Short mmCIF file of N, CA and C in Angstrom, two decimals:
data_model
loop_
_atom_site.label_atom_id
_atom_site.label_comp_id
_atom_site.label_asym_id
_atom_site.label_seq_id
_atom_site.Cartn_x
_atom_site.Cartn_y
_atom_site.Cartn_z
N UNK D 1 67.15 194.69 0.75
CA UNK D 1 67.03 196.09 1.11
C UNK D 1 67.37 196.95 -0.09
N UNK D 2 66.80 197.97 -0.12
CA UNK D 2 67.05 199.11 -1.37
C UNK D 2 67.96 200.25 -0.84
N UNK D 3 69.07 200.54 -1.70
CA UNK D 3 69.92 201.30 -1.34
C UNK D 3 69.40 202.52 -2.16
N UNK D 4 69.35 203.88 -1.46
CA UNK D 4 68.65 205.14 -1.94
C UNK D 4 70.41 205.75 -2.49
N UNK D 5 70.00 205.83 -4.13
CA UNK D 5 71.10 206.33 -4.73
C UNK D 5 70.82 207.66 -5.16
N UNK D 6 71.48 208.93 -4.72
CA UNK D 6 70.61 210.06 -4.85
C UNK D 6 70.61 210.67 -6.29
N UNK D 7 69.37 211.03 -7.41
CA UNK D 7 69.31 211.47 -8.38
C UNK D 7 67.99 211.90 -8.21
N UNK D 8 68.18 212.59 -9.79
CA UNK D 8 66.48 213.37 -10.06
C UNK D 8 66.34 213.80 -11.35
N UNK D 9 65.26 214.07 -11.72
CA UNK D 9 65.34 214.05 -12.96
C UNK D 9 64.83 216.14 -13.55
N UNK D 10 65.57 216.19 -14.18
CA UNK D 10 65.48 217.90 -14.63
C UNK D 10 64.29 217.65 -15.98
N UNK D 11 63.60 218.63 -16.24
CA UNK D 11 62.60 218.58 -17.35
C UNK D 11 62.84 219.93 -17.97
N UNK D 12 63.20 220.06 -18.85
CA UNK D 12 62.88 221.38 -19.81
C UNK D 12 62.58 221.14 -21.28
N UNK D 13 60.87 221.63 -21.32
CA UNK D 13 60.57 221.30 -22.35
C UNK D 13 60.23 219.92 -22.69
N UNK D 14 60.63 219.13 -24.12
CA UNK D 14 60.84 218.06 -24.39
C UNK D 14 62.12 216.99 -23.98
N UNK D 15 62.61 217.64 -22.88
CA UNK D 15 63.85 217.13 -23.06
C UNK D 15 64.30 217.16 -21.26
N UNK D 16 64.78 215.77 -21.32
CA UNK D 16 64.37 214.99 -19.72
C UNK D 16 65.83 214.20 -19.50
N UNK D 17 66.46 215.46 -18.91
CA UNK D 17 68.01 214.54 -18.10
C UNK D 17 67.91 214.03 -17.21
N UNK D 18 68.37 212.66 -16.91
CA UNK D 18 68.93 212.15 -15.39
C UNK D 18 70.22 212.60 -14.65
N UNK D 19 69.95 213.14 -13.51
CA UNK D 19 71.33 213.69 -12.85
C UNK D 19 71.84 213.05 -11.86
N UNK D 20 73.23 212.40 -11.96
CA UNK D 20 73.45 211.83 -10.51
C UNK D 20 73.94 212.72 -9.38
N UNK D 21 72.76 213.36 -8.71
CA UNK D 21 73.18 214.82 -7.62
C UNK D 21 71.68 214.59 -6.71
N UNK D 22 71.65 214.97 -5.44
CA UNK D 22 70.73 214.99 -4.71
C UNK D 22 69.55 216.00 -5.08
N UNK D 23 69.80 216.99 -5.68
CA UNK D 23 68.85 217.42 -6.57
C UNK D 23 69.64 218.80 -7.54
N UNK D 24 68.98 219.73 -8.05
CA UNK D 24 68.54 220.78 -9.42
C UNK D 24 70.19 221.20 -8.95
N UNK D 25 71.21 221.44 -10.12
CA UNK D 25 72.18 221.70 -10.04
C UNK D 25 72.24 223.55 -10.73
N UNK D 26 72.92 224.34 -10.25
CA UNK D 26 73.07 225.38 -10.37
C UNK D 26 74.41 226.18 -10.50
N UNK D 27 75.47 225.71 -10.87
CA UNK D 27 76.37 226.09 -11.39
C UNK D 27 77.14 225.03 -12.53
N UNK D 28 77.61 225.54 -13.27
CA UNK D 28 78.78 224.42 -13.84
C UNK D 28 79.86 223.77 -13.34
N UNK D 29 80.34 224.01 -12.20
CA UNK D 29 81.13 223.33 -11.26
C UNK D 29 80.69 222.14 -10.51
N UNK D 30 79.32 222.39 -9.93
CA UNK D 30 78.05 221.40 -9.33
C UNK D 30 77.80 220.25 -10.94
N UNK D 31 77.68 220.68 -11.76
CA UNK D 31 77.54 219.92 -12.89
C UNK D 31 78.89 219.00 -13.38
N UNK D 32 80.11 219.41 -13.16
CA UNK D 32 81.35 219.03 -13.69
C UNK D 32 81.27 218.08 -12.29
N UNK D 33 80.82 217.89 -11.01
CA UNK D 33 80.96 217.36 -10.26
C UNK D 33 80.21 216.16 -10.18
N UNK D 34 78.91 216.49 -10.55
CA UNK D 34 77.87 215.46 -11.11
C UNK D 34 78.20 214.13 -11.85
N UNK D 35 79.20 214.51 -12.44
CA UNK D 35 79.17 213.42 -13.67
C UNK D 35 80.09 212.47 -13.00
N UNK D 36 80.16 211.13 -12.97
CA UNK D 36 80.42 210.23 -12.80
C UNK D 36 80.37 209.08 -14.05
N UNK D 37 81.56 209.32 -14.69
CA UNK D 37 81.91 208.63 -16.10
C UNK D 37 80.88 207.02 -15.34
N UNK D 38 82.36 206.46 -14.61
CA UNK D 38 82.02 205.06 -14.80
C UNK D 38 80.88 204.42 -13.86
N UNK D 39 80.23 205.41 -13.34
CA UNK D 39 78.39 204.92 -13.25
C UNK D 39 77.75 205.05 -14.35
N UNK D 40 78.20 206.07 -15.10
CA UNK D 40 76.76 206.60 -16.31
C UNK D 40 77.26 205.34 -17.25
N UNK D 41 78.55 204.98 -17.47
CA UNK D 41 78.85 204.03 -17.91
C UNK D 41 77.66 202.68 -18.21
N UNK D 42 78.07 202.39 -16.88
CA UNK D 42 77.18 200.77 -16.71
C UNK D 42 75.75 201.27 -16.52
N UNK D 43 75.55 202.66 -16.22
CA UNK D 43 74.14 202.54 -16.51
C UNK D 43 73.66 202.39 -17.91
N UNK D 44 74.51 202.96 -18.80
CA UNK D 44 74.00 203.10 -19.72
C UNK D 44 73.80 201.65 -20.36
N UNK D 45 74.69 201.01 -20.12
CA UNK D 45 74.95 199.03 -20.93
C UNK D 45 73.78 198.83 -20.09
N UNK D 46 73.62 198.48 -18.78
CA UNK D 46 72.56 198.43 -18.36
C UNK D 46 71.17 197.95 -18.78
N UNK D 47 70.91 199.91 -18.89
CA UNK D 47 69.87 200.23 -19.62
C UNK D 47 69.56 199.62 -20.71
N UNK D 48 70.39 199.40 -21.43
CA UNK D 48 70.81 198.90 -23.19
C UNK D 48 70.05 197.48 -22.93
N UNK D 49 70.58 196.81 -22.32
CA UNK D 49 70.40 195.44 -21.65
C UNK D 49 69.08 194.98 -21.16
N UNK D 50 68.05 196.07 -20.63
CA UNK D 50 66.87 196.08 -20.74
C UNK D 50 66.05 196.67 -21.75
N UNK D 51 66.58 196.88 -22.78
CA UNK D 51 65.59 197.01 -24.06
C UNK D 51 65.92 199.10 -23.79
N UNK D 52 66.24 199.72 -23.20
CA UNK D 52 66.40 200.91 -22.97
C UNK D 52 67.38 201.88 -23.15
N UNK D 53 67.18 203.08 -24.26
CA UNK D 53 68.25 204.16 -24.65
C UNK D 53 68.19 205.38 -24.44
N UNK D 54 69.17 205.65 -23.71
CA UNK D 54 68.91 207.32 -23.52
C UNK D 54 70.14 207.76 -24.46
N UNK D 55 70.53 208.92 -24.43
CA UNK D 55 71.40 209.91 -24.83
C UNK D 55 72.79 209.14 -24.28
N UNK D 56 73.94 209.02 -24.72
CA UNK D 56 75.28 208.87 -23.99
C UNK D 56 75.34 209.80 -23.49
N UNK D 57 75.64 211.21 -23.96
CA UNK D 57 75.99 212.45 -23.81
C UNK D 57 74.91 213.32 -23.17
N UNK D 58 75.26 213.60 -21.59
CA UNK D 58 74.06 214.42 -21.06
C UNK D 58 72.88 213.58 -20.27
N UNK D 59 72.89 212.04 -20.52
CA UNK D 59 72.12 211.56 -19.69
C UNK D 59 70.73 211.84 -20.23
N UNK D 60 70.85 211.77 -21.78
CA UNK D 60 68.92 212.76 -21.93
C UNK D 60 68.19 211.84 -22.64
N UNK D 61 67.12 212.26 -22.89
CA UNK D 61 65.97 211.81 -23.57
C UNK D 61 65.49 212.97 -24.57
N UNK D 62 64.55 213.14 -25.45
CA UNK D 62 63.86 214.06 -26.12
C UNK D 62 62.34 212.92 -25.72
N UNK D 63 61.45 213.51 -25.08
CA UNK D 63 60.16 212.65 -24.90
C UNK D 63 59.09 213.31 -25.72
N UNK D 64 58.50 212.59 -26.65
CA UNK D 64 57.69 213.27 -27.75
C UNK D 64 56.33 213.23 -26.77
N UNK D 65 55.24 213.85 -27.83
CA UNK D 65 53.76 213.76 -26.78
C UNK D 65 53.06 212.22 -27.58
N UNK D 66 53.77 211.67 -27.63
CA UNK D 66 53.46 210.24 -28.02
C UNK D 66 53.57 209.20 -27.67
N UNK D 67 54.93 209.69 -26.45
CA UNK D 67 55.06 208.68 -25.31
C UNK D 67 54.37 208.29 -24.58
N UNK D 68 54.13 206.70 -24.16
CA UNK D 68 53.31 206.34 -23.29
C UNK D 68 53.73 206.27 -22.11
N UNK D 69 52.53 206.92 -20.52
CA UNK D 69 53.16 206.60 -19.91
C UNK D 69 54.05 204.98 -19.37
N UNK D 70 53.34 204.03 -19.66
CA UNK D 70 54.44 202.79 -19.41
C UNK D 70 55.70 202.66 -20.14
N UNK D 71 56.03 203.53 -21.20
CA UNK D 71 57.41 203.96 -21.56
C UNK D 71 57.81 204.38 -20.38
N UNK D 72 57.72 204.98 -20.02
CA UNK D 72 58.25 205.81 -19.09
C UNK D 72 58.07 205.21 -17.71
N UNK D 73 57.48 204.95 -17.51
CA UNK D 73 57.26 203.48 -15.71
C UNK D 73 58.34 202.51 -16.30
N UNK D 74 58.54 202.26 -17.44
CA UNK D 74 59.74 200.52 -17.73
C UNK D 74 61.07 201.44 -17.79
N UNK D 75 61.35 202.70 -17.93
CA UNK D 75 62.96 203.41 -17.90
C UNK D 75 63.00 203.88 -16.41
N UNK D 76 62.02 204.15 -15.44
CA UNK D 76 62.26 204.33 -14.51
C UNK D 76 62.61 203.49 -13.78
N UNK D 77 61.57 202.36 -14.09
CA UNK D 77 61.80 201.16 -12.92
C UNK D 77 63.29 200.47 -13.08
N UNK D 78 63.83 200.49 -14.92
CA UNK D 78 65.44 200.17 -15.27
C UNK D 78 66.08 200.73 -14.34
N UNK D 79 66.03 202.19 -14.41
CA UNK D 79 66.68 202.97 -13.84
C UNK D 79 66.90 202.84 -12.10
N UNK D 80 65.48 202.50 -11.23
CA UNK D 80 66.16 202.23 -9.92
C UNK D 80 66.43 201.39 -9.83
N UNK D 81 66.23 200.09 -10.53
CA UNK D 81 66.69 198.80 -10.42
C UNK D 81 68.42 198.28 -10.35
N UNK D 82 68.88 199.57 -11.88
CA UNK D 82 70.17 198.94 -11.66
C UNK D 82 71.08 200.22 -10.94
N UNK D 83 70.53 201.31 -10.52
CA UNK D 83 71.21 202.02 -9.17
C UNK D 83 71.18 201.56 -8.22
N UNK D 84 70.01 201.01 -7.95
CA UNK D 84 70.14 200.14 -6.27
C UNK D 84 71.08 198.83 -6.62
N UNK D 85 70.92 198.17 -7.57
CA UNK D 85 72.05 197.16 -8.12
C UNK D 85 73.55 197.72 -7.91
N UNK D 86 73.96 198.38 -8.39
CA UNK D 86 75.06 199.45 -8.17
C UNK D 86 75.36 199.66 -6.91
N UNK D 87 74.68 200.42 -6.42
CA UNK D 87 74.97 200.71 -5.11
C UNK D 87 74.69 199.80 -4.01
N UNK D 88 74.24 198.67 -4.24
CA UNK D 88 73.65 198.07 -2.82
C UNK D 88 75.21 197.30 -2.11
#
């Protein structure tokens, strides 16, 4: 079974955070609340662990127009793979 771990992803511009929040955060308090050191943690080794790097800091990416989309299908699929891992 897949455990639904709630996040989403913010876009501005070139530049593509993952948030762990049910969705678009709107204050800095909602944001200071967001963060969860020791998930972003193991996501990040994780990630690492499947060939995949984001930002430590901020959860980000900079996505050039050069990216392919299957870049981007292999960090997503990392990505629910080891949240539902996490959370299940």
């Amino acid at each position: 079974d897949r455990v639904e771990a709630p996040w989403h992803v913010v876009r501005v511009g070139a530049r593509v955070e993952f948030v762990c929040a049910p969705g678009p955060l709107k204050t800095g308090a909602e944001a200071m609340a967001a963060h969860h050191p020791d998930v972003e943690r193991a996501l990040h080794l994780a990630l690492l662990n499947r060939g995949c790097l984001i930002a430590p800091f901020h959860n980000m990416m900079l996505v050039s127009p050069a990216t392919r989309k299957r870049q981007i299908d292999r960090l997503i699929s990392a990505f629910d793979e080891i949240l539902s891992d996490l959370f299940a």
